[in-house]
Amino acid sequence: MKQHISIILIFLATALTVSAQNKTLPSAPSKDVSAEDIQEKLVQLAYENPDLKVRVYERQRAGYELNKAKGNWLNYVTASANINDVTTGRYKNSGDYRAQVYYPLWNVGINVPLGSLVGKGSDVKVARANVNIATAQEESAKRQIKAMVLSKYHDYLMTKQLLTMQNEITEDDFAAFTQAESKLAAGSISYDAYSSASQLYNNDRTKKLNLERDLANIKLEIEELIGVKLETVIAQ
């Protein structure tokens, strides 16, 4: 009996120890996936910006120029042949011994300008360098527009938070101003105290209006980059 009780006590002690360890283990911090998703959507939409598409088209054009330069060597080669009585068979079929025969009887030639042998390689190298330049410019433009849209979105979030805080401050100062107005009517405070409360409230209103303007302007700048309403991206 005592042996069974000892086994039960050991089992309970082990279970309590494991439970305590599980409670003390720090939980993994939750990752704000939605914020990352919004930023990724903004970047992908910004990649469709017309200014960036111009870079893409320039790279494609440089690729076409490279292919054109590679095939231009055919323009430097010319072939020629003469036609006379021998080539047409008229000489054999004619009994007139006085028929004119021009030598050489067959004349086929290929003309390759020597300058093309030197300039052709350089033309291809220039075209290939233009492709590399256009590719680098496209990548640079993508990095710039990504940094721009994310930076403006961060400004948008910060300005929105500042506006929320300013709204709370403005409401508190409005309540203080209303109270000061009532006290002034009752004659319990001086006009200077009332003026201070009024000036503080008006300053808060000015700050609020400035933040609202800044928030609207940042929103417009983001929408200019992504081409759609910011609310549409956030709501998805």
mmCIF file of C-alpha atoms in Angstrom:
data_model
loop_
_atom_site.group_PDB
_atom_site.id
_atom_site.type_symbol
_atom_site.label_atom_id
_atom_site.label_comp_id
_atom_site.label_asym_id
_atom_site.label_seq_id
_atom_site.Cartn_x
_atom_site.Cartn_y
_atom_site.Cartn_z
ATOM 1 C CA MET A 1 0.000 0.000 0.000
ATOM 2 C CA LYS A 2 2.775 2.386 0.943
ATOM 3 C CA GLN A 3 4.523 1.520 -2.313
ATOM 4 C CA HIS A 4 1.440 2.502 -4.332
ATOM 5 C CA ILE A 5 1.123 5.785 -2.431
ATOM 6 C CA SER A 6 4.790 6.578 -3.100
ATOM 7 C CA ILE A 7 4.341 5.946 -6.819
ATOM 8 C CA ILE A 8 1.281 8.223 -6.912
ATOM 9 C CA LEU A 9 3.140 10.992 -5.057
ATOM 10 C CA ILE A 10 6.104 10.743 -7.430
ATOM 11 C CA PHE A 11 3.755 10.926 -10.436
ATOM 12 C CA LEU A 12 1.980 14.002 -9.045
ATOM 13 C CA ALA A 13 5.278 15.723 -8.269
ATOM 14 C CA THR A 14 6.525 15.079 -11.797
ATOM 15 C CA ALA A 15 3.299 16.399 -13.332
ATOM 16 C CA LEU A 16 3.420 19.551 -11.211
ATOM 17 C CA THR A 17 7.059 20.149 -12.167
ATOM 18 C CA VAL A 18 6.317 19.826 -15.891
ATOM 19 C CA SER A 19 3.294 22.099 -15.531
ATOM 20 C CA ALA A 20 5.356 24.718 -13.715
ATOM 21 C CA GLN A 21 8.051 24.572 -16.389
ATOM 22 C CA ASN A 22 5.464 25.042 -19.123
ATOM 23 C CA LYS A 23 4.089 28.083 -17.342
ATOM 24 C CA THR A 24 7.507 29.654 -16.933
ATOM 25 C CA LEU A 25 8.472 29.182 -20.579
ATOM 26 C CA PRO A 26 8.121 32.499 -22.438
ATOM 27 C CA SER A 27 5.554 32.433 -25.169
ATOM 28 C CA ALA A 28 6.666 33.306 -28.680
ATOM 29 C CA PRO A 29 5.782 36.870 -29.574
ATOM 30 C CA SER A 30 2.874 37.148 -31.963
ATOM 31 C CA LYS A 31 3.811 38.470 -35.355
ATOM 32 C CA ASP A 32 1.762 41.256 -36.854
ATOM 33 C CA VAL A 33 1.197 39.603 -40.189
ATOM 34 C CA SER A 34 -1.453 42.088 -41.321
ATOM 35 C CA ALA A 35 0.945 45.048 -41.153
ATOM 36 C CA GLU A 36 3.532 43.167 -43.203
ATOM 37 C CA ASP A 37 0.874 42.144 -45.711
ATOM 38 C CA ILE A 38 -0.197 45.752 -46.178
ATOM 39 C CA GLN A 39 3.375 46.871 -46.751
ATOM 40 C CA GLU A 40 3.974 44.055 -49.239
ATOM 41 C CA LYS A 41 0.813 45.010 -51.150
ATOM 42 C CA LEU A 42 1.920 48.630 -51.241
ATOM 43 C CA VAL A 43 5.311 47.635 -52.662
ATOM 44 C CA GLN A 44 3.786 45.393 -55.323
ATOM 45 C CA LEU A 45 1.364 48.130 -56.374
ATOM 46 C CA ALA A 46 4.194 50.669 -56.450
ATOM 47 C CA TYR A 47 6.084 48.376 -58.825
ATOM 48 C CA GLU A 48 3.262 49.036 -61.322
ATOM 49 C CA ASN A 49 3.996 52.762 -61.223
ATOM 50 C CA PRO A 50 4.370 54.252 -64.741
ATOM 51 C CA ASP A 51 7.774 55.729 -63.879
ATOM 52 C CA LEU A 52 9.073 52.251 -63.105
ATOM 53 C CA LYS A 53 7.460 50.821 -66.234
ATOM 54 C CA VAL A 54 9.491 53.306 -68.261
ATOM 55 C CA ARG A 55 12.636 51.687 -66.855
ATOM 56 C CA VAL A 56 11.307 48.266 -67.807
ATOM 57 C CA TYR A 57 10.611 49.415 -71.361
ATOM 58 C CA GLU A 58 14.074 50.946 -71.607
ATOM 59 C CA ARG A 59 15.635 47.633 -70.600
ATOM 60 C CA GLN A 60 13.532 45.805 -73.177
ATOM 61 C CA ARG A 61 14.510 48.319 -75.841
ATOM 62 C CA ALA A 62 18.173 47.846 -74.981
ATOM 63 C CA GLY A 63 17.684 44.096 -75.402
ATOM 64 C CA TYR A 64 16.176 44.618 -78.832
ATOM 65 C CA GLU A 65 19.088 46.860 -79.793
ATOM 66 C CA LEU A 66 21.500 44.138 -78.714
ATOM 67 C CA ASN A 67 19.764 41.548 -80.887
ATOM 68 C CA LYS A 68 19.787 44.011 -83.749
ATOM 69 C CA ALA A 69 23.516 44.651 -83.324
ATOM 70 C CA LYS A 70 24.220 40.921 -83.319
ATOM 71 C CA GLY A 71 22.428 40.488 -86.628
ATOM 72 C CA ASN A 72 23.799 43.581 -88.339
ATOM 73 C CA TRP A 73 26.781 41.675 -89.729
ATOM 74 C CA LEU A 74 24.505 40.375 -92.486
ATOM 75 C CA ASN A 75 24.158 43.947 -93.731
ATOM 76 C CA TYR A 76 27.896 44.096 -94.360
ATOM 77 C CA VAL A 77 27.953 41.071 -96.705
ATOM 78 C CA THR A 78 26.919 41.586 -100.330
ATOM 79 C CA ALA A 79 26.759 38.906 -103.025
ATOM 80 C CA SER A 80 26.835 39.583 -106.777
ATOM 81 C CA ALA A 81 26.706 37.570 -110.010
ATOM 82 C CA ASN A 82 26.707 38.516 -113.683
ATOM 83 C CA ILE A 83 24.383 37.180 -116.342
ATOM 84 C CA ASN A 84 25.677 36.585 -119.890
ATOM 85 C CA ASP A 85 25.069 34.310 -122.836
ATOM 86 C CA VAL A 86 26.889 31.440 -121.161
ATOM 87 C CA THR A 87 24.923 31.552 -117.929
ATOM 88 C CA THR A 88 21.637 31.756 -119.802
ATOM 89 C CA GLY A 89 22.575 28.972 -122.252
ATOM 90 C CA ARG A 90 22.163 31.199 -125.276
ATOM 91 C CA TYR A 91 25.766 30.644 -126.393
ATOM 92 C CA LYS A 92 25.325 26.885 -126.729
ATOM 93 C CA ASN A 93 22.065 27.178 -128.588
ATOM 94 C CA SER A 94 23.339 29.825 -130.957
ATOM 95 C CA GLY A 95 25.058 28.859 -134.235
ATOM 96 C CA ASP A 96 26.529 32.280 -134.631
ATOM 97 C CA TYR A 97 30.238 31.957 -134.014
ATOM 98 C CA ARG A 98 30.407 35.684 -133.690
ATOM 99 C CA ALA A 99 28.406 35.634 -130.474
ATOM 100 C CA GLN A 100 30.149 37.624 -127.818
ATOM 101 C CA VAL A 101 31.565 35.706 -124.875
ATOM 102 C CA TYR A 102 32.557 37.601 -121.746
ATOM 103 C CA TYR A 103 35.096 36.253 -119.324
ATOM 104 C CA PRO A 104 34.920 35.048 -116.681
ATOM 105 C CA LEU A 105 32.039 32.928 -117.803
ATOM 106 C CA TRP A 106 30.694 32.747 -114.213
ATOM 107 C CA ASN A 107 31.078 35.664 -111.842
ATOM 108 C CA VAL A 108 29.875 35.222 -108.282
ATOM 109 C CA GLY A 109 31.338 37.381 -105.537
ATOM 110 C CA ILE A 110 30.927 38.214 -101.851
ATOM 111 C CA ASN A 111 31.957 41.623 -100.583
ATOM 112 C CA VAL A 112 32.817 42.095 -96.907
ATOM 113 C CA PRO A 113 33.982 45.606 -95.925
ATOM 114 C CA LEU A 114 37.070 45.367 -93.746
ATOM 115 C CA GLY A 115 35.825 48.137 -91.469
ATOM 116 C CA SER A 116 32.874 46.001 -90.448
ATOM 117 C CA LEU A 117 35.214 43.368 -89.031
ATOM 118 C CA VAL A 118 36.537 45.944 -86.570
ATOM 119 C CA GLY A 119 33.372 47.899 -85.773
ATOM 120 C CA LYS A 120 30.979 44.965 -85.494
ATOM 121 C CA GLY A 121 32.389 43.675 -82.205
ATOM 122 C CA SER A 122 32.353 47.152 -80.694
ATOM 123 C CA ASP A 123 28.730 47.684 -81.702
ATOM 124 C CA VAL A 124 27.706 44.485 -79.918
ATOM 125 C CA LYS A 125 29.689 45.447 -76.812
ATOM 126 C CA VAL A 126 28.041 48.873 -76.727
ATOM 127 C CA ALA A 127 24.593 47.319 -77.090
ATOM 128 C CA ARG A 128 25.336 44.794 -74.331
ATOM 129 C CA ALA A 129 26.584 47.582 -72.052
ATOM 130 C CA ASN A 130 23.347 49.485 -72.697
ATOM 131 C CA VAL A 131 21.393 46.405 -71.594
ATOM 132 C CA ASN A 132 23.414 46.231 -68.381
ATOM 133 C CA ILE A 133 22.894 49.946 -67.750
ATOM 134 C CA ALA A 134 19.144 49.699 -68.333
ATOM 135 C CA THR A 135 18.920 46.655 -66.047
ATOM 136 C CA ALA A 136 20.825 48.443 -63.279
ATOM 137 C CA GLN A 137 18.651 51.540 -63.662
ATOM 138 C CA GLU A 138 15.510 49.426 -63.413
ATOM 139 C CA GLU A 139 16.743 47.735 -60.232
ATOM 140 C CA SER A 140 17.742 51.093 -58.743
ATOM 141 C CA ALA A 141 14.320 52.539 -59.561
ATOM 142 C CA LYS A 142 12.606 49.561 -57.903
ATOM 143 C CA ARG A 143 14.627 50.028 -54.726
ATOM 144 C CA GLN A 144 13.924 53.741 -54.664
ATOM 145 C CA ILE A 145 10.190 53.385 -55.163
ATOM 146 C CA LYS A 146 10.029 50.622 -52.536
ATOM 147 C CA ALA A 147 11.820 52.801 -49.990
ATOM 148 C CA MET A 148 9.623 55.754 -50.929
ATOM 149 C CA VAL A 149 6.279 54.005 -50.544
ATOM 150 C CA LEU A 150 7.267 52.320 -47.273
ATOM 151 C CA SER A 151 8.676 55.559 -45.866
ATOM 152 C CA LYS A 152 5.501 57.439 -46.737
ATOM 153 C CA TYR A 153 3.374 54.677 -45.234
ATOM 154 C CA HIS A 154 5.357 54.918 -41.995
ATOM 155 C CA ASP A 155 4.828 58.682 -42.036
ATOM 156 C CA TYR A 156 1.137 58.042 -42.582
ATOM 157 C CA LEU A 157 0.910 55.739 -39.557
ATOM 158 C CA MET A 158 2.858 58.128 -37.329
ATOM 159 C CA THR A 159 0.835 61.170 -38.411
ATOM 160 C CA LYS A 160 -2.386 59.255 -37.885
ATOM 161 C CA GLN A 161 -1.312 58.348 -34.353
ATOM 162 C CA LEU A 162 -0.254 61.924 -33.631
ATOM 163 C CA LEU A 163 -3.635 63.120 -34.867
ATOM 164 C CA THR A 164 -5.398 60.697 -32.520
ATOM 165 C CA MET A 165 -3.371 62.008 -29.592
ATOM 166 C CA GLN A 166 -3.982 65.598 -30.638
ATOM 167 C CA ASN A 167 -7.726 64.963 -30.832
ATOM 168 C CA GLU A 168 -7.694 63.800 -27.224
ATOM 169 C CA ILE A 169 -5.694 66.841 -26.132
ATOM 170 C CA THR A 170 -7.999 69.163 -28.058
ATOM 171 C CA GLU A 171 -11.081 67.616 -26.459
ATOM 172 C CA ASP A 172 -9.589 68.040 -22.977
ATOM 173 C CA ASP A 173 -8.642 71.649 -23.657
ATOM 174 C CA PHE A 174 -12.076 72.298 -25.120
ATOM 175 C CA ALA A 175 -13.635 71.028 -21.894
ATOM 176 C CA ALA A 176 -11.286 73.300 -19.914
ATOM 177 C CA PHE A 177 -12.151 76.227 -22.176
ATOM 178 C CA THR A 178 -15.887 75.611 -21.756
ATOM 179 C CA GLN A 179 -15.446 75.450 -18.006
ATOM 180 C CA ALA A 180 -13.392 78.655 -18.021
ATOM 181 C CA GLU A 181 -16.088 80.329 -20.099
ATOM 182 C CA SER A 182 -18.721 79.367 -17.529
ATOM 183 C CA LYS A 183 -16.535 80.542 -14.652
ATOM 184 C CA LEU A 184 -15.899 83.844 -16.400
ATOM 185 C CA ALA A 185 -19.639 84.355 -16.765
ATOM 186 C CA ALA A 186 -20.045 83.580 -13.061
ATOM 187 C CA GLY A 187 -17.190 85.920 -12.204
ATOM 188 C CA SER A 188 -15.134 83.247 -10.444
ATOM 189 C CA ILE A 189 -12.031 83.639 -12.664
ATOM 190 C CA SER A 190 -10.253 86.566 -14.238
ATOM 191 C CA TYR A 191 -10.329 87.420 -17.915
ATOM 192 C CA ASP A 192 -6.617 86.595 -18.200
ATOM 193 C CA ALA A 193 -7.277 83.030 -17.028
ATOM 194 C CA TYR A 194 -10.084 82.754 -19.543
ATOM 195 C CA SER A 195 -7.832 84.105 -22.317
ATOM 196 C CA SER A 196 -5.140 81.556 -21.469
ATOM 197 C CA ALA A 197 -7.641 78.700 -21.717
ATOM 198 C CA SER A 198 -9.004 80.100 -24.980
ATOM 199 C CA GLN A 199 -5.536 80.515 -26.499
ATOM 200 C CA LEU A 200 -4.532 76.995 -25.487
ATOM 201 C CA TYR A 201 -7.656 75.566 -27.097
ATOM 202 C CA ASN A 202 -7.119 77.542 -30.303
ATOM 203 C CA ASN A 203 -3.501 76.385 -30.500
ATOM 204 C CA ASP A 204 -4.661 72.796 -30.173
ATOM 205 C CA ARG A 205 -7.193 73.313 -32.949
ATOM 206 C CA THR A 206 -4.441 74.683 -35.184
ATOM 207 C CA LYS A 207 -2.225 71.673 -34.483
ATOM 208 C CA LYS A 208 -5.138 69.375 -35.219
ATOM 209 C CA LEU A 209 -5.850 71.058 -38.557
ATOM 210 C CA ASN A 210 -2.175 70.884 -39.539
ATOM 211 C CA LEU A 211 -2.019 67.185 -38.722
ATOM 212 C CA GLU A 212 -5.211 66.522 -40.682
ATOM 213 C CA ARG A 213 -3.712 68.336 -43.662
ATOM 214 C CA ASP A 214 -0.416 66.427 -43.360
ATOM 215 C CA LEU A 215 -2.246 63.114 -43.116
ATOM 216 C CA ALA A 216 -4.332 63.874 -46.202
ATOM 217 C CA ASN A 217 -1.261 64.944 -48.198
ATOM 218 C CA ILE A 218 0.712 61.828 -47.248
ATOM 219 C CA LYS A 219 -2.265 59.695 -48.223
ATOM 220 C CA LEU A 220 -2.399 61.395 -51.628
ATOM 221 C CA GLU A 221 1.331 60.831 -52.162
ATOM 222 C CA ILE A 222 0.967 57.127 -51.374
ATOM 223 C CA GLU A 223 -2.001 56.804 -53.716
ATOM 224 C CA GLU A 224 -0.003 58.541 -56.445
ATOM 225 C CA LEU A 225 2.617 55.817 -56.141
ATOM 226 C CA ILE A 226 0.274 52.819 -55.926
ATOM 227 C CA GLY A 227 -2.483 54.025 -58.255
ATOM 228 C CA VAL A 228 -5.385 52.982 -55.984
ATOM 229 C CA LYS A 229 -7.068 54.226 -52.825
ATOM 230 C CA LEU A 230 -5.106 53.489 -49.663
ATOM 231 C CA GLU A 231 -8.299 52.379 -47.921
ATOM 232 C CA THR A 232 -8.676 49.658 -50.547
ATOM 233 C CA VAL A 233 -5.275 48.194 -49.694
ATOM 234 C CA ILE A 234 -5.826 48.391 -45.936
ATOM 235 C CA ALA A 235 -9.286 46.815 -46.167
ATOM 236 C CA GLN A 236 -8.082 43.785 -48.149
#
